[in-house]
Short mmCIF file of C-alpha atoms in Angstrom, two decimals:
data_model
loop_
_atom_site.label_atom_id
_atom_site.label_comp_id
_atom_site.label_asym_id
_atom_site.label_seq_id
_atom_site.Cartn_x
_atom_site.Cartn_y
_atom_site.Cartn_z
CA UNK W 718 0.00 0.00 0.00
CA UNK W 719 1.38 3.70 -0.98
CA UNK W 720 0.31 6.50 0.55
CA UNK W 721 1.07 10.32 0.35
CA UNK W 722 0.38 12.61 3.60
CA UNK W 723 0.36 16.73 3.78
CA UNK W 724 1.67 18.16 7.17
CA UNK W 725 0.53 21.60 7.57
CA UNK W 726 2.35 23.54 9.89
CA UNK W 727 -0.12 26.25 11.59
CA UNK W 728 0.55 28.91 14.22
CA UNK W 729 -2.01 27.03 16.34
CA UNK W 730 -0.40 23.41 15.50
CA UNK W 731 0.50 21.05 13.53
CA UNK W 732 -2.67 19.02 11.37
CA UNK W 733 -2.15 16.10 9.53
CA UNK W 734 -4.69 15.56 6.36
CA UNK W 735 -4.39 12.45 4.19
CA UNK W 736 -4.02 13.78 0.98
CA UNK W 737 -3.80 10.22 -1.72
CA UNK W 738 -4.05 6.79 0.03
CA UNK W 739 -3.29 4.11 -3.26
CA UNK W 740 -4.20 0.52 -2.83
CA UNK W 741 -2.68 -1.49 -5.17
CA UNK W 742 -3.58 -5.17 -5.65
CA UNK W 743 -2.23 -7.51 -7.54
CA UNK W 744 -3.91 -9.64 -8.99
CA UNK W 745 -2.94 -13.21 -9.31
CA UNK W 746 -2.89 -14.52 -12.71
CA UNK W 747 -5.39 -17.31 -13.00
CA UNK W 748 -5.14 -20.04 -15.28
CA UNK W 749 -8.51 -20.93 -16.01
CA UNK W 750 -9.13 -23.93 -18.30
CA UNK W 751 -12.00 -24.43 -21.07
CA UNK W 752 -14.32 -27.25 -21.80
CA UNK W 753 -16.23 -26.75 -25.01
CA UNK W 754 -19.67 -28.37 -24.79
CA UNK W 755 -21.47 -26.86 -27.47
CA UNK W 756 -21.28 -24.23 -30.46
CA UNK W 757 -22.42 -23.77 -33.47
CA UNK W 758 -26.48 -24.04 -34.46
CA UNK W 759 -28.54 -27.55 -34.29
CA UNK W 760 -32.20 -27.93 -34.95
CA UNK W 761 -34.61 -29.45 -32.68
CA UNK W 762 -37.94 -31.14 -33.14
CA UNK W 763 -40.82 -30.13 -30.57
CA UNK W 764 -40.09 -32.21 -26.99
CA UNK W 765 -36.64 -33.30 -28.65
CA UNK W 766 -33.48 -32.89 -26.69
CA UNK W 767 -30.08 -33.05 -27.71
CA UNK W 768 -27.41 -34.28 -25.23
CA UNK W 769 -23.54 -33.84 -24.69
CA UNK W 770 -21.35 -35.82 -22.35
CA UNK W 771 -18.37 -33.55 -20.73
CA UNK W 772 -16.22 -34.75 -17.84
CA UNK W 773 -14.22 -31.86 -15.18
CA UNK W 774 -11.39 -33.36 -13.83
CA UNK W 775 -11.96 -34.23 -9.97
CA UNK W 776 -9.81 -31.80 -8.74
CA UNK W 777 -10.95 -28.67 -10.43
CA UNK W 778 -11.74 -25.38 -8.46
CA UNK W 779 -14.18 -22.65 -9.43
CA UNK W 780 -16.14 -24.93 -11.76
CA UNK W 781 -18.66 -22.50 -14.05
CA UNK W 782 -21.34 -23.86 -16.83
CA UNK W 783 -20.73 -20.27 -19.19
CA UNK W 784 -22.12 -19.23 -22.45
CA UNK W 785 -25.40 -18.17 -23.90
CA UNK W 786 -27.95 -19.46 -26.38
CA UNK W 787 -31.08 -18.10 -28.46
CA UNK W 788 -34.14 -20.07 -29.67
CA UNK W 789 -36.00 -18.94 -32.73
CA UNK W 790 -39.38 -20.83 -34.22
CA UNK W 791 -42.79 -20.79 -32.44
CA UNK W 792 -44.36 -18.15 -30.49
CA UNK W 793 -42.27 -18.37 -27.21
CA UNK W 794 -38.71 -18.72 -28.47
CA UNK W 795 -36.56 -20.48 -25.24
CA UNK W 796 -34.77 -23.69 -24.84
CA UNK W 797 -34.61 -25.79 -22.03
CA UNK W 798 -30.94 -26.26 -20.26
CA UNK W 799 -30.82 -29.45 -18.37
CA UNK W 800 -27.36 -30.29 -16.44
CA UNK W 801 -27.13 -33.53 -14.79
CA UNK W 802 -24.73 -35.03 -11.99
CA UNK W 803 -22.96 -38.48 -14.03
CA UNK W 804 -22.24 -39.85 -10.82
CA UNK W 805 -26.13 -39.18 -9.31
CA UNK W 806 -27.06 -41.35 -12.69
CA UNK W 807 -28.19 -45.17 -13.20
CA UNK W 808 -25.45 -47.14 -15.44
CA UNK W 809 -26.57 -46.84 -19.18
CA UNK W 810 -28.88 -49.76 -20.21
CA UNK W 811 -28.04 -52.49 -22.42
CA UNK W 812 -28.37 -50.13 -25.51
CA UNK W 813 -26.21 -47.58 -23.81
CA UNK W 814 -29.11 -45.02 -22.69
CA UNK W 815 -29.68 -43.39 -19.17
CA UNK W 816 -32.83 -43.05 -17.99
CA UNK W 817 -32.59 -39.03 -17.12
CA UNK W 818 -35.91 -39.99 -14.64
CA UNK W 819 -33.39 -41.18 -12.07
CA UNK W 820 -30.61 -38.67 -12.03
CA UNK W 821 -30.21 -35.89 -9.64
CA UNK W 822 -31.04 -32.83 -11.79
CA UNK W 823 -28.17 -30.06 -10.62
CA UNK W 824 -29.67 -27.36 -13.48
CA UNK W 825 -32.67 -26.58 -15.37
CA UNK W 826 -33.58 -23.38 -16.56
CA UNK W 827 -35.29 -21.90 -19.67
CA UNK W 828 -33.22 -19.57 -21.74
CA UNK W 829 -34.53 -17.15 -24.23
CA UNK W 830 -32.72 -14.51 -26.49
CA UNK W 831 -29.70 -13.14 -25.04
CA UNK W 832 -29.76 -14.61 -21.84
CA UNK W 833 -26.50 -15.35 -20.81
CA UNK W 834 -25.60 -18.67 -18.79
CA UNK W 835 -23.43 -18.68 -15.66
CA UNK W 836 -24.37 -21.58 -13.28
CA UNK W 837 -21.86 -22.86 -10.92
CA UNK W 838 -20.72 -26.28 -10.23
CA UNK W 839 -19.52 -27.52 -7.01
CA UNK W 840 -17.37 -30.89 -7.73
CA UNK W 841 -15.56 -31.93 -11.02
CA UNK W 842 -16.84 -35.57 -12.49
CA UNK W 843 -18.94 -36.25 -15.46
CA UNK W 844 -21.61 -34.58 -16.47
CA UNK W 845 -25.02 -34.73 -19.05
CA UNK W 846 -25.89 -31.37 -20.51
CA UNK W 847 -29.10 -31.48 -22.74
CA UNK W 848 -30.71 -28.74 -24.86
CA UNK W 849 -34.55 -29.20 -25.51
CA UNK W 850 -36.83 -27.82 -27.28
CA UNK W 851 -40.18 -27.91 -24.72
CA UNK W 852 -42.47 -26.43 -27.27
CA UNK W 853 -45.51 -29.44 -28.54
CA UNK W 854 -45.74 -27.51 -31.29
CA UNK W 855 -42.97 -26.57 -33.14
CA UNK W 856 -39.33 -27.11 -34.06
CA UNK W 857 -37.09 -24.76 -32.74
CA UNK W 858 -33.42 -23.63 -34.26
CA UNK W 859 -30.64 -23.29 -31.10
CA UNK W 860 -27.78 -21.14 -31.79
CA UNK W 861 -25.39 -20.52 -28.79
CA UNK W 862 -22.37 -21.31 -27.14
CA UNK W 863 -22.21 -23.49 -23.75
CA UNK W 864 -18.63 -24.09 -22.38
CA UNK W 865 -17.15 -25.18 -18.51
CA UNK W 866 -14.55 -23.12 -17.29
CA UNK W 867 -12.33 -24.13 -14.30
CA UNK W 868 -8.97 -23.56 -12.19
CA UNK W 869 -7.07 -26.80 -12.36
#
């Protein structure tokens, strides 16, 4: 911390005013790392979802779902963000698929134009990110970008 003081001498005393008090913090370079989940633009029929599989290693700090996404097609023009724990998850079946029913659910949230997405995660491990469209009605077009960032 720097500092600059101004003694003024008076015929009555001396007073002391603090003239510029300077903090300076440094600030600690941070290596965060990137997981790219998904980017780009992917159509979805009405009730459809679209799933990606991302793992953060166990020892990660400061884990953070980032991005943002729009929805265009039909009259209310969101997409549903679903994030679920791998490890709160049944094994796959014999055909490889997990029923979602029994998972713990750590996100879900509708996003519509512009909304940006920062949702923090507490633990590294695997994870199941699905988009969905939850319009009956009509197909929607998801452009965005949806990435973890983390301190090793």
């Amino acid at each position: 911390m720097y500092s600059a003081v101004v003694v003024i001498i008076l015929s009555s005393g001396l007073i002391i005013i603090p003239l510029l008090t300077t903090n300076i913090i440094l600030a600690q370079f941070q290596n965060f790392q990137t997981i790219q989940i998904f980017n780009g633009q992917i159509e979805l029929h009405p009730r459809e979802s679209q799933g990606y599989t991302f793992s953060v290693p166990s020892a990660a700090k400061n884990i953070h779902l980032k991005g943002s996404v729009s929805a265009s097609g039909g009259a209310i023009k969101t997409v549903t963000i679903r994030l679920y724990d791998g490890s709160q998850c049944p094994p796959p079946d014999s055909q490889g698929r997990i029923h979602f029913g029994s998972c713990n659910i750590m996100f879900n949230h509708d996003y519509s134009e512009g909304d940006k997405i920062d949702k923090y995660i507490p633990h590294g491990g695997k994870f199941y990110l699905y988009l969905q469209d939850s319009s009956p009605l009509f197909n929607k077009v998801v452009t965005g970008n949806i990435y973890v960032e983390y301190l090793p």
